Amino acid sequence: MHVTMRQLQVFEAVARHLSFTRAAEELHLTQPAVSMQIKQLESMVELPLFEQIGKKVFLARAGEIMLEHSRTILDQLKEAAEEMESLKGVEGGHLVVCIASTVNYFATRLLSVFFQQHPNVRLSLDVTNRKELLKRLEANEPDLVLMGKPPRDLDVEAEAFMDNPLIIIAPPNHPLRGKRKIPLRKMEQETFVMRESGSGTRIAMERMFEQHGIRPPISVQLTGNEAIKQSVEAGLGLAVVSIHTVELELGAGRLISLDVEHFPIERKWYIAHRKGKRLSATAKAFREFVLQQSDSMA
Ligand code: PGA
């Protein structure tokens, strides 16, 4: 079998998504290019790897076996690459970091200091919300992730490096401005704007309100912290956000923080990686750096 690595990668992506379109998106290929690779692979093994019933794609028996072997081969290759990276030492290395969108507000500062110290390190940086970050972590793509609380059902090694208080923000002319210890129940008379599903901030906010039996009305759901801040400034409602996302606006008086009972929600930021992952010298250095910097950042 003269199978290429690319064909195995394409096959693995189609098998994981059970969709040619989504595999094409992930690999930045066109759908005909993906279909072509699969056809070539099928003609080499002389068996169909997928079955299509209506619009649904299923793995054929040969596909199941091929998937098992493909994953072993691709994992081995990844391990080899990781070992090669670790031989290169800190300076020549390549660092793959995935960070939660909310961490982005200060992570870029951390990264820039690290890169001043190690100017030859190459970086791949991915910024996304919690749900997408967990998918990447599960697929063992990044060396390290900076995220909210790591899930219990995934084998990760995680260390907290910084506090992440969640506060309630409001426009500066809000009637509750300056009030102390506002009862949580009062929030039911307010309207909130909320992050997209998949956001860690949103999960923490929903959990806190639920624990206290509170159901504040939601006016709109928005993707990303920037959209949330702008809509609060524009008077669409209040919002729960990480204090790190609004430092500038609070300083400039464009937004205020309300002193509401049970707030701030005390969360932490973690640096994490899959258990058993062989961290390269560069990844180890970055991890140490983040843990050391955490005190001065706080
Ligand atoms: P997010 O932040 O809200 O941008 O997903 C991650 C988290 O708080 O867990």
PDB file of C-alpha atoms and ligand atoms in Angstrom:
ATOM      1  CA  MET A   1       0.000   0.000   0.000  1.00  0.00           C
ATOM      2  CA  HIS A   2       1.565   3.296  -1.064  1.00  0.00           C
ATOM      3  CA  VAL A   3      -0.485   5.351   1.330  1.00  0.00           C
ATOM      4  CA  THR A   4       0.648   8.898   2.068  1.00  0.00           C
ATOM      5  CA  MET A   5       0.483  10.634   5.457  1.00  0.00           C
ATOM      6  CA  ARG A   6      -1.788  13.248   3.914  1.00  0.00           C
ATOM      7  CA  GLN A   7      -4.273  10.559   2.879  1.00  0.00           C
ATOM      8  CA  LEU A   8      -4.303   9.162   6.396  1.00  0.00           C
ATOM      9  CA  GLN A   9      -4.826  12.638   7.846  1.00  0.00           C
ATOM     10  CA  VAL A  10      -7.701  13.338   5.467  1.00  0.00           C
ATOM     11  CA  PHE A  11      -9.227   9.929   6.127  1.00  0.00           C
ATOM     12  CA  GLU A  12      -8.964  10.376   9.920  1.00  0.00           C
ATOM     13  CA  ALA A  13     -10.653  13.791   9.726  1.00  0.00           C
ATOM     14  CA  VAL A  14     -13.547  12.492   7.578  1.00  0.00           C
ATOM     15  CA  ALA A  15     -13.958   9.478   9.889  1.00  0.00           C
ATOM     16  CA  ARG A  16     -13.947  11.680  13.006  1.00  0.00           C
ATOM     17  CA  HIS A  17     -16.503  14.150  11.664  1.00  0.00           C
ATOM     18  CA  LEU A  18     -18.366  11.629   9.497  1.00  0.00           C
ATOM     19  CA  SER A  19     -18.575  14.504   7.081  1.00  0.00           C
ATOM     20  CA  PHE A  20     -16.547  15.392   3.988  1.00  0.00           C
ATOM     21  CA  THR A  21     -17.521  19.043   4.316  1.00  0.00           C
ATOM     22  CA  ARG A  22     -16.375  19.430   7.917  1.00  0.00           C
ATOM     23  CA  ALA A  23     -13.142  17.550   7.250  1.00  0.00           C
ATOM     24  CA  ALA A  24     -12.489  19.886   4.307  1.00  0.00           C
ATOM     25  CA  GLU A  25     -13.108  22.922   6.533  1.00  0.00           C
ATOM     26  CA  GLU A  26     -10.789  21.645   9.236  1.00  0.00           C
ATOM     27  CA  LEU A  27      -7.984  20.866   6.798  1.00  0.00           C
ATOM     28  CA  HIS A  28      -8.505  24.013   4.702  1.00  0.00           C
ATOM     29  CA  LEU A  29      -9.128  21.931   1.590  1.00  0.00           C
ATOM     30  CA  THR A  30     -11.947  21.909  -0.929  1.00  0.00           C
ATOM     31  CA  GLN A  31     -14.509  19.145  -0.656  1.00  0.00           C
ATOM     32  CA  PRO A  32     -13.564  17.641  -4.082  1.00  0.00           C
ATOM     33  CA  ALA A  33      -9.934  17.475  -2.881  1.00  0.00           C
ATOM     34  CA  VAL A  34     -11.035  15.525   0.189  1.00  0.00           C
ATOM     35  CA  SER A  35     -13.209  13.181  -1.892  1.00  0.00           C
ATOM     36  CA  MET A  36     -10.302  12.601  -4.262  1.00  0.00           C
ATOM     37  CA  GLN A  37      -7.949  11.606  -1.436  1.00  0.00           C
ATOM     38  CA  ILE A  38     -10.519   9.182  -0.042  1.00  0.00           C
ATOM     39  CA  LYS A  39     -11.157   7.682  -3.520  1.00  0.00           C
ATOM     40  CA  GLN A  40      -7.435   7.131  -4.002  1.00  0.00           C
ATOM     41  CA  LEU A  41      -7.149   5.497  -0.604  1.00  0.00           C
ATOM     42  CA  GLU A  42     -10.151   3.258  -1.331  1.00  0.00           C
ATOM     43  CA  SER A  43      -8.728   2.190  -4.660  1.00  0.00           C
ATOM     44  CA  MET A  44      -5.452   1.330  -2.967  1.00  0.00           C
ATOM     45  CA  VAL A  45      -7.053  -0.847  -0.308  1.00  0.00           C
ATOM     46  CA  GLU A  46      -9.590  -2.136  -2.857  1.00  0.00           C
ATOM     47  CA  LEU A  47     -12.441  -1.779  -0.392  1.00  0.00           C
ATOM     48  CA  PRO A  48     -14.964   0.963   0.376  1.00  0.00           C
ATOM     49  CA  LEU A  49     -14.044   2.848   3.586  1.00  0.00           C
ATOM     50  CA  PHE A  50     -17.321   4.774   3.922  1.00  0.00           C
ATOM     51  CA  GLU A  51     -20.957   4.119   3.209  1.00  0.00           C
ATOM     52  CA  GLN A  52     -23.309   6.889   2.312  1.00  0.00           C
ATOM     53  CA  ILE A  53     -26.988   6.425   3.141  1.00  0.00           C
ATOM     54  CA  GLY A  54     -29.010   9.433   2.080  1.00  0.00           C
ATOM     55  CA  LYS A  55     -26.961  12.372   3.245  1.00  0.00           C
ATOM     56  CA  LYS A  56     -25.353  10.495   6.148  1.00  0.00           C
ATOM     57  CA  VAL A  57     -21.833   9.129   6.038  1.00  0.00           C
ATOM     58  CA  PHE A  58     -20.978   5.934   7.941  1.00  0.00           C
ATOM     59  CA  LEU A  59     -17.711   4.083   8.402  1.00  0.00           C
ATOM     60  CA  ALA A  60     -17.637   0.766   6.552  1.00  0.00           C
ATOM     61  CA  ARG A  61     -16.014  -2.247   8.305  1.00  0.00           C
ATOM     62  CA  ALA A  62     -12.785  -1.655   6.353  1.00  0.00           C
ATOM     63  CA  GLY A  63     -12.985   1.998   7.404  1.00  0.00           C
ATOM     64  CA  GLU A  64     -13.185   1.059  11.097  1.00  0.00           C
ATOM     65  CA  ILE A  65     -10.027  -1.043  10.834  1.00  0.00           C
ATOM     66  CA  MET A  66      -8.269   1.586   8.769  1.00  0.00           C
ATOM     67  CA  LEU A  67      -9.185   4.246  11.334  1.00  0.00           C
ATOM     68  CA  GLU A  68      -7.613   2.294  14.170  1.00  0.00           C
ATOM     69  CA  HIS A  69      -4.346   1.921  12.251  1.00  0.00           C
ATOM     70  CA  SER A  70      -4.400   5.511  10.989  1.00  0.00           C
ATOM     71  CA  ARG A  71      -4.710   6.854  14.534  1.00  0.00           C
ATOM     72  CA  THR A  72      -1.814   4.683  15.726  1.00  0.00           C
ATOM     73  CA  ILE A  73       0.381   5.863  12.844  1.00  0.00           C
ATOM     74  CA  LEU A  74      -0.542   9.548  13.267  1.00  0.00           C
ATOM     75  CA  ASP A  75      -0.043   9.366  17.060  1.00  0.00           C
ATOM     76  CA  GLN A  76       3.358   7.749  16.578  1.00  0.00           C
ATOM     77  CA  LEU A  77       4.357  10.461  14.167  1.00  0.00           C
ATOM     78  CA  LYS A  78       3.220  13.113  16.647  1.00  0.00           C
ATOM     79  CA  GLU A  79       5.233  11.462  19.399  1.00  0.00           C
ATOM     80  CA  ALA A  80       8.297  11.381  17.156  1.00  0.00           C
ATOM     81  CA  ALA A  81       7.822  15.089  16.407  1.00  0.00           C
ATOM     82  CA  GLU A  82       7.460  15.812  20.131  1.00  0.00           C
ATOM     83  CA  GLU A  83      10.682  13.938  20.898  1.00  0.00           C
ATOM     84  CA  MET A  84      12.510  15.792  18.124  1.00  0.00           C
ATOM     85  CA  GLU A  85      11.223  19.077  19.570  1.00  0.00           C
ATOM     86  CA  SER A  86      12.473  18.198  23.022  1.00  0.00           C
ATOM     87  CA  LEU A  87      15.964  17.568  21.614  1.00  0.00           C
ATOM     88  CA  LYS A  88      16.072  21.037  20.107  1.00  0.00           C
ATOM     89  CA  GLY A  89      16.151  22.843  23.439  1.00  0.00           C
ATOM     90  CA  VAL A  90      14.122  25.931  24.281  1.00  0.00           C
ATOM     91  CA  GLU A  91      15.395  28.271  21.586  1.00  0.00           C
ATOM     92  CA  GLY A  92      14.807  26.243  18.431  1.00  0.00           C
ATOM     93  CA  GLY A  93      11.431  24.968  19.473  1.00  0.00           C
ATOM     94  CA  HIS A  94       7.883  25.361  18.267  1.00  0.00           C
ATOM     95  CA  LEU A  95       5.170  26.126  20.810  1.00  0.00           C
ATOM     96  CA  VAL A  96       1.504  25.335  20.175  1.00  0.00           C
ATOM     97  CA  VAL A  97      -0.729  27.143  22.668  1.00  0.00           C
ATOM     98  CA  CYS A  98      -4.498  27.301  22.791  1.00  0.00           C
ATOM     99  CA  ILE A  99      -6.087  29.911  25.030  1.00  0.00           C
ATOM    100  CA  ALA A 100      -9.644  30.611  26.107  1.00  0.00           C
ATOM    101  CA  SER A 101     -10.943  33.821  24.556  1.00  0.00           C
ATOM    102  CA  THR A 102     -11.243  35.463  27.968  1.00  0.00           C
ATOM    103  CA  VAL A 103      -7.608  34.688  28.836  1.00  0.00           C
ATOM    104  CA  ASN A 104      -6.534  36.483  25.691  1.00  0.00           C
ATOM    105  CA  TYR A 105      -6.803  39.828  27.469  1.00  0.00           C
ATOM    106  CA  PHE A 106      -3.669  39.198  29.470  1.00  0.00           C
ATOM    107  CA  ALA A 107      -2.118  36.123  27.799  1.00  0.00           C
ATOM    108  CA  THR A 108      -0.808  38.226  24.937  1.00  0.00           C
ATOM    109  CA  ARG A 109       1.188  40.275  27.468  1.00  0.00           C
ATOM    110  CA  LEU A 110       2.598  37.058  28.948  1.00  0.00           C
ATOM    111  CA  LEU A 111       3.508  35.735  25.519  1.00  0.00           C
ATOM    112  CA  SER A 112       5.198  38.946  24.489  1.00  0.00           C
ATOM    113  CA  VAL A 113       7.462  38.920  27.586  1.00  0.00           C
ATOM    114  CA  PHE A 114       8.280  35.231  26.953  1.00  0.00           C
ATOM    115  CA  PHE A 115       9.176  35.986  23.343  1.00  0.00           C
ATOM    116  CA  GLN A 116      11.419  38.854  24.317  1.00  0.00           C
ATOM    117  CA  GLN A 117      13.379  36.305  26.352  1.00  0.00           C
ATOM    118  CA  HIS A 118      13.260  33.592  23.642  1.00  0.00           C
ATOM    119  CA  PRO A 119      13.113  35.404  20.294  1.00  0.00           C
ATOM    120  CA  ASN A 120      13.728  32.298  18.163  1.00  0.00           C
ATOM    121  CA  VAL A 121      10.797  30.249  19.405  1.00  0.00           C
ATOM    122  CA  ARG A 122       8.049  29.759  16.816  1.00  0.00           C
ATOM    123  CA  LEU A 123       4.493  30.080  18.086  1.00  0.00           C
ATOM    124  CA  SER A 124       1.127  28.760  16.922  1.00  0.00           C
ATOM    125  CA  LEU A 125      -1.595  30.450  18.917  1.00  0.00           C
ATOM    126  CA  ASP A 126      -5.246  29.545  18.864  1.00  0.00           C
ATOM    127  CA  VAL A 127      -7.833  31.674  20.699  1.00  0.00           C
ATOM    128  CA  THR A 128     -11.255  30.133  21.182  1.00  0.00           C
ATOM    129  CA  ASN A 129     -14.000  29.595  23.746  1.00  0.00           C
ATOM    130  CA  ARG A 130     -14.016  26.850  26.348  1.00  0.00           C
ATOM    131  CA  LYS A 131     -15.962  24.280  24.326  1.00  0.00           C
ATOM    132  CA  GLU A 132     -13.689  24.479  21.298  1.00  0.00           C
ATOM    133  CA  LEU A 133     -10.593  24.556  23.515  1.00  0.00           C
ATOM    134  CA  LEU A 134     -11.687  21.298  25.165  1.00  0.00           C
ATOM    135  CA  LYS A 135     -12.085  19.678  21.752  1.00  0.00           C
ATOM    136  CA  ARG A 136      -8.528  20.673  20.849  1.00  0.00           C
ATOM    137  CA  LEU A 137      -7.249  19.410  24.196  1.00  0.00           C
ATOM    138  CA  GLU A 138      -9.050  16.107  23.729  1.00  0.00           C
ATOM    139  CA  ALA A 139      -7.463  15.711  20.292  1.00  0.00           C
ATOM    140  CA  ASN A 140      -4.083  16.414  21.966  1.00  0.00           C
ATOM    141  CA  GLU A 141      -3.383  19.244  19.515  1.00  0.00           C
ATOM    142  CA  PRO A 142      -1.869  21.989  21.713  1.00  0.00           C
ATOM    143  CA  ASP A 143       1.244  21.646  23.876  1.00  0.00           C
ATOM    144  CA  LEU A 144      -0.411  23.790  26.522  1.00  0.00           C
ATOM    145  CA  VAL A 145      -3.741  25.462  27.119  1.00  0.00           C
ATOM    146  CA  LEU A 146      -4.657  28.448  29.290  1.00  0.00           C
ATOM    147  CA  MET A 147      -8.212  27.952  30.448  1.00  0.00           C
ATOM    148  CA  GLY A 148     -10.853  28.083  33.192  1.00  0.00           C
ATOM    149  CA  LYS A 149     -11.503  25.039  35.364  1.00  0.00           C
ATOM    150  CA  PRO A 150     -10.348  21.859  33.585  1.00  0.00           C
ATOM    151  CA  PRO A 151     -13.029  19.172  33.237  1.00  0.00           C
ATOM    152  CA  ARG A 152     -12.896  16.123  35.505  1.00  0.00           C
ATOM    153  CA  ASP A 153     -13.624  13.671  32.714  1.00  0.00           C
ATOM    154  CA  LEU A 154     -10.477  14.475  30.737  1.00  0.00           C
ATOM    155  CA  ASP A 155      -7.015  13.282  31.756  1.00  0.00           C
ATOM    156  CA  VAL A 156      -5.205  16.577  32.192  1.00  0.00           C
ATOM    157  CA  GLU A 157      -2.467  17.961  34.367  1.00  0.00           C
ATOM    158  CA  ALA A 158      -3.492  21.437  35.402  1.00  0.00           C
ATOM    159  CA  GLU A 159      -2.132  24.071  37.717  1.00  0.00           C
ATOM    160  CA  ALA A 160      -3.880  27.268  38.761  1.00  0.00           C
ATOM    161  CA  PHE A 161      -1.784  30.342  38.041  1.00  0.00           C
ATOM    162  CA  MET A 162      -4.043  33.327  38.596  1.00  0.00           C
ATOM    163  CA  ASP A 163      -7.354  34.452  40.114  1.00  0.00           C
ATOM    164  CA  ASN A 164     -10.172  35.123  37.692  1.00  0.00           C
ATOM    165  CA  PRO A 165     -12.963  37.038  39.463  1.00  0.00           C
ATOM    166  CA  LEU A 166     -16.227  37.346  37.522  1.00  0.00           C
ATOM    167  CA  ILE A 167     -18.073  40.602  38.136  1.00  0.00           C
ATOM    168  CA  ILE A 168     -21.351  42.173  37.046  1.00  0.00           C
ATOM    169  CA  ILE A 169     -20.854  45.131  34.714  1.00  0.00           C
ATOM    170  CA  ALA A 170     -23.298  47.948  33.949  1.00  0.00           C
ATOM    171  CA  PRO A 171     -23.320  51.223  31.992  1.00  0.00           C
ATOM    172  CA  PRO A 172     -22.097  54.207  34.096  1.00  0.00           C
ATOM    173  CA  ASN A 173     -25.551  55.796  34.406  1.00  0.00           C
ATOM    174  CA  HIS A 174     -27.150  52.677  35.915  1.00  0.00           C
ATOM    175  CA  PRO A 175     -29.516  53.377  38.872  1.00  0.00           C
ATOM    176  CA  LEU A 176     -27.734  50.783  41.063  1.00  0.00           C
ATOM    177  CA  ARG A 177     -24.430  52.644  40.728  1.00  0.00           C
ATOM    178  CA  GLY A 178     -22.729  53.165  44.094  1.00  0.00           C
ATOM    179  CA  LYS A 179     -25.209  50.916  46.002  1.00  0.00           C
ATOM    180  CA  ARG A 180     -23.503  48.510  48.430  1.00  0.00           C
ATOM    181  CA  LYS A 181     -24.262  44.782  48.767  1.00  0.00           C
ATOM    182  CA  ILE A 182     -27.137  44.737  46.283  1.00  0.00           C
ATOM    183  CA  PRO A 183     -29.261  41.609  47.016  1.00  0.00           C
ATOM    184  CA  LEU A 184     -28.799  38.941  44.332  1.00  0.00           C
ATOM    185  CA  ARG A 185     -32.581  38.619  43.963  1.00  0.00           C
ATOM    186  CA  LYS A 186     -32.683  42.183  42.614  1.00  0.00           C
ATOM    187  CA  MET A 187     -30.966  40.867  39.492  1.00  0.00           C
ATOM    188  CA  GLU A 188     -34.292  39.317  38.459  1.00  0.00           C
ATOM    189  CA  GLN A 189     -35.558  42.849  37.832  1.00  0.00           C
ATOM    190  CA  GLU A 190     -32.623  43.542  35.503  1.00  0.00           C
ATOM    191  CA  THR A 191     -31.955  42.273  31.985  1.00  0.00           C
ATOM    192  CA  PHE A 192     -28.727  40.476  31.125  1.00  0.00           C
ATOM    193  CA  VAL A 193     -26.790  39.950  27.927  1.00  0.00           C
ATOM    194  CA  MET A 194     -25.118  36.560  27.797  1.00  0.00           C
ATOM    195  CA  ARG A 195     -22.127  34.896  26.088  1.00  0.00           C
ATOM    196  CA  GLU A 196     -22.578  32.153  23.472  1.00  0.00           C
ATOM    197  CA  SER A 197     -23.132  28.577  24.632  1.00  0.00           C
ATOM    198  CA  GLY A 198     -19.721  26.951  24.969  1.00  0.00           C
ATOM    199  CA  SER A 199     -18.313  29.884  26.947  1.00  0.00           C
ATOM    200  CA  GLY A 200     -16.820  29.057  30.353  1.00  0.00           C
ATOM    201  CA  THR A 201     -17.866  32.467  31.683  1.00  0.00           C
ATOM    202  CA  ARG A 202     -21.457  31.706  30.749  1.00  0.00           C
ATOM    203  CA  ILE A 203     -21.375  28.294  32.442  1.00  0.00           C
ATOM    204  CA  ALA A 204     -20.066  29.878  35.679  1.00  0.00           C
ATOM    205  CA  MET A 205     -22.731  32.594  35.559  1.00  0.00           C
ATOM    206  CA  GLU A 206     -25.571  30.134  34.924  1.00  0.00           C
ATOM    207  CA  ARG A 207     -24.338  27.863  37.704  1.00  0.00           C
ATOM    208  CA  MET A 208     -24.193  30.708  40.221  1.00  0.00           C
ATOM    209  CA  PHE A 209     -27.702  31.990  39.426  1.00  0.00           C
ATOM    210  CA  GLU A 210     -29.070  28.451  39.465  1.00  0.00           C
ATOM    211  CA  GLN A 211     -27.497  27.694  42.863  1.00  0.00           C
ATOM    212  CA  HIS A 212     -29.383  30.635  44.327  1.00  0.00           C
ATOM    213  CA  GLY A 213     -32.623  29.955  42.464  1.00  0.00           C
ATOM    214  CA  ILE A 214     -32.380  33.157  40.433  1.00  0.00           C
ATOM    215  CA  ARG A 215     -33.508  33.533  36.812  1.00  0.00           C
ATOM    216  CA  PRO A 216     -32.601  36.957  35.463  1.00  0.00           C
ATOM    217  CA  PRO A 217     -34.163  37.777  32.077  1.00  0.00           C
ATOM    218  CA  ILE A 218     -31.758  37.511  29.117  1.00  0.00           C
ATOM    219  CA  SER A 219     -32.182  40.069  26.340  1.00  0.00           C
ATOM    220  CA  VAL A 220     -29.626  38.779  23.892  1.00  0.00           C
ATOM    221  CA  GLN A 221     -26.917  36.173  23.419  1.00  0.00           C
ATOM    222  CA  LEU A 222     -23.635  37.321  21.882  1.00  0.00           C
ATOM    223  CA  THR A 223     -20.388  35.709  20.814  1.00  0.00           C
ATOM    224  CA  GLY A 224     -17.224  36.955  22.479  1.00  0.00           C
ATOM    225  CA  ASN A 225     -16.361  39.416  25.230  1.00  0.00           C
ATOM    226  CA  GLU A 226     -16.063  42.447  22.953  1.00  0.00           C
ATOM    227  CA  ALA A 227     -19.674  42.161  21.780  1.00  0.00           C
ATOM    228  CA  ILE A 228     -20.800  41.739  25.387  1.00  0.00           C
ATOM    229  CA  LYS A 229     -18.987  44.877  26.560  1.00  0.00           C
ATOM    230  CA  GLN A 230     -20.285  46.966  23.680  1.00  0.00           C
ATOM    231  CA  SER A 231     -23.870  45.909  24.263  1.00  0.00           C
ATOM    232  CA  VAL A 232     -23.636  46.691  27.994  1.00  0.00           C
ATOM    233  CA  GLU A 233     -22.195  50.114  27.157  1.00  0.00           C
ATOM    234  CA  ALA A 234     -25.054  50.640  24.725  1.00  0.00           C
ATOM    235  CA  GLY A 235     -27.586  49.865  27.474  1.00  0.00           C
ATOM    236  CA  LEU A 236     -28.807  46.449  26.288  1.00  0.00           C
ATOM    237  CA  GLY A 237     -28.408  44.980  29.757  1.00  0.00           C
ATOM    238  CA  LEU A 238     -26.005  43.916  32.481  1.00  0.00           C
ATOM    239  CA  ALA A 239     -23.439  41.142  32.034  1.00  0.00           C
ATOM    240  CA  VAL A 240     -21.211  38.805  33.983  1.00  0.00           C
ATOM    241  CA  VAL A 241     -17.622  39.002  32.750  1.00  0.00           C
ATOM    242  CA  SER A 242     -14.110  38.260  33.902  1.00  0.00           C
ATOM    243  CA  ILE A 243     -12.554  41.365  35.443  1.00  0.00           C
ATOM    244  CA  HIS A 244      -9.597  40.884  33.068  1.00  0.00           C
ATOM    245  CA  THR A 245     -11.758  41.706  30.057  1.00  0.00           C
ATOM    246  CA  VAL A 246     -12.895  45.121  31.299  1.00  0.00           C
ATOM    247  CA  GLU A 247      -9.867  46.693  32.974  1.00  0.00           C
ATOM    248  CA  LEU A 248      -9.626  49.457  30.349  1.00  0.00           C
ATOM    249  CA  GLU A 249     -13.350  50.261  30.318  1.00  0.00           C
ATOM    250  CA  LEU A 250     -13.560  50.350  34.140  1.00  0.00           C
ATOM    251  CA  GLY A 251     -10.485  52.606  34.247  1.00  0.00           C
ATOM    252  CA  ALA A 252     -11.955  54.966  31.653  1.00  0.00           C
ATOM    253  CA  GLY A 253     -15.361  55.009  33.369  1.00  0.00           C
ATOM    254  CA  ARG A 254     -17.140  53.583  30.287  1.00  0.00           C
ATOM    255  CA  LEU A 255     -18.435  50.666  32.368  1.00  0.00           C
ATOM    256  CA  ILE A 256     -18.928  50.177  36.107  1.00  0.00           C
ATOM    257  CA  SER A 257     -18.889  47.106  38.323  1.00  0.00           C
ATOM    258  CA  LEU A 258     -21.945  46.544  40.557  1.00  0.00           C
ATOM    259  CA  ASP A 259     -21.479  45.447  44.166  1.00  0.00           C
ATOM    260  CA  VAL A 260     -23.882  42.492  44.112  1.00  0.00           C
ATOM    261  CA  GLU A 261     -24.171  39.879  46.857  1.00  0.00           C
ATOM    262  CA  HIS A 262     -22.214  36.629  46.064  1.00  0.00           C
ATOM    263  CA  PHE A 263     -20.067  38.517  43.542  1.00  0.00           C
ATOM    264  CA  PRO A 264     -17.360  38.355  42.396  1.00  0.00           C
ATOM    265  CA  ILE A 265     -17.585  34.679  41.469  1.00  0.00           C
ATOM    266  CA  GLU A 266     -14.152  33.367  42.468  1.00  0.00           C
ATOM    267  CA  ARG A 267     -12.623  31.439  39.594  1.00  0.00           C
ATOM    268  CA  LYS A 268      -9.055  30.685  38.627  1.00  0.00           C
ATOM    269  CA  TRP A 269      -7.057  30.405  35.443  1.00  0.00           C
ATOM    270  CA  TYR A 270      -5.197  27.177  34.810  1.00  0.00           C
ATOM    271  CA  ILE A 271      -2.311  26.131  32.622  1.00  0.00           C
ATOM    272  CA  ALA A 272      -2.924  22.570  31.476  1.00  0.00           C
ATOM    273  CA  HIS A 273      -1.851  19.793  29.141  1.00  0.00           C
ATOM    274  CA  ARG A 274      -2.899  16.204  28.483  1.00  0.00           C
ATOM    275  CA  LYS A 275      -1.574  13.763  31.056  1.00  0.00           C
ATOM    276  CA  GLY A 276       1.321  11.732  29.714  1.00  0.00           C
ATOM    277  CA  LYS A 277       2.149  14.303  27.057  1.00  0.00           C
ATOM    278  CA  ARG A 278       5.855  14.705  26.438  1.00  0.00           C
ATOM    279  CA  LEU A 279       6.341  18.424  26.823  1.00  0.00           C
ATOM    280  CA  SER A 280       9.070  19.898  24.648  1.00  0.00           C
ATOM    281  CA  ALA A 281      11.795  21.984  26.291  1.00  0.00           C
ATOM    282  CA  THR A 282      10.050  25.095  24.922  1.00  0.00           C
ATOM    283  CA  ALA A 283       6.675  24.063  26.348  1.00  0.00           C
ATOM    284  CA  LYS A 284       8.259  23.295  29.717  1.00  0.00           C
ATOM    285  CA  ALA A 285       9.973  26.687  29.728  1.00  0.00           C
ATOM    286  CA  PHE A 286       6.718  28.459  28.874  1.00  0.00           C
ATOM    287  CA  ARG A 287       4.841  26.568  31.595  1.00  0.00           C
ATOM    288  CA  GLU A 288       7.448  27.520  34.196  1.00  0.00           C
ATOM    289  CA  PHE A 289       7.394  31.096  32.979  1.00  0.00           C
ATOM    290  CA  VAL A 290       3.590  31.373  33.312  1.00  0.00           C
ATOM    291  CA  LEU A 291       3.652  29.884  36.813  1.00  0.00           C
ATOM    292  CA  GLN A 292       6.427  32.274  37.878  1.00  0.00           C
ATOM    293  CA  GLN A 293       4.802  35.331  36.329  1.00  0.00           C
ATOM    294  CA  SER A 294       1.434  34.699  37.871  1.00  0.00           C
ATOM    295  CA  ASP A 295       2.206  36.577  41.091  1.00  0.00           C
ATOM    296  CA  SER A 296       3.387  39.731  39.367  1.00  0.00           C
ATOM    297  CA  MET A 297       0.451  39.603  36.902  1.00  0.00           C
ATOM    298  CA  ALA A 298      -2.050  39.366  39.763  1.00  0.00           C
TER     299      ALA A 298
HETATM  300  P1  PGA B   1     -14.632  31.764  27.871  1.00  0.00           P
HETATM  301  O1  PGA B   1     -13.507  31.619  28.970  1.00  0.00           O
HETATM  302  O2  PGA B   1     -15.825  32.329  28.584  1.00  0.00           O
HETATM  303  O3  PGA B   1     -14.031  32.748  26.893  1.00  0.00           O
HETATM  304  O4  PGA B   1     -14.957  30.407  27.288  1.00  0.00           O
HETATM  305  C1  PGA B   1     -13.052  30.424  29.455  1.00  0.00           C
HETATM  306  C2  PGA B   1     -13.509  30.147  30.840  1.00  0.00           C
HETATM  307  O5  PGA B   1     -13.864  31.106  31.540  1.00  0.00           O
HETATM  308  O6  PGA B   1     -13.547  28.959  31.204  1.00  0.00           O
END
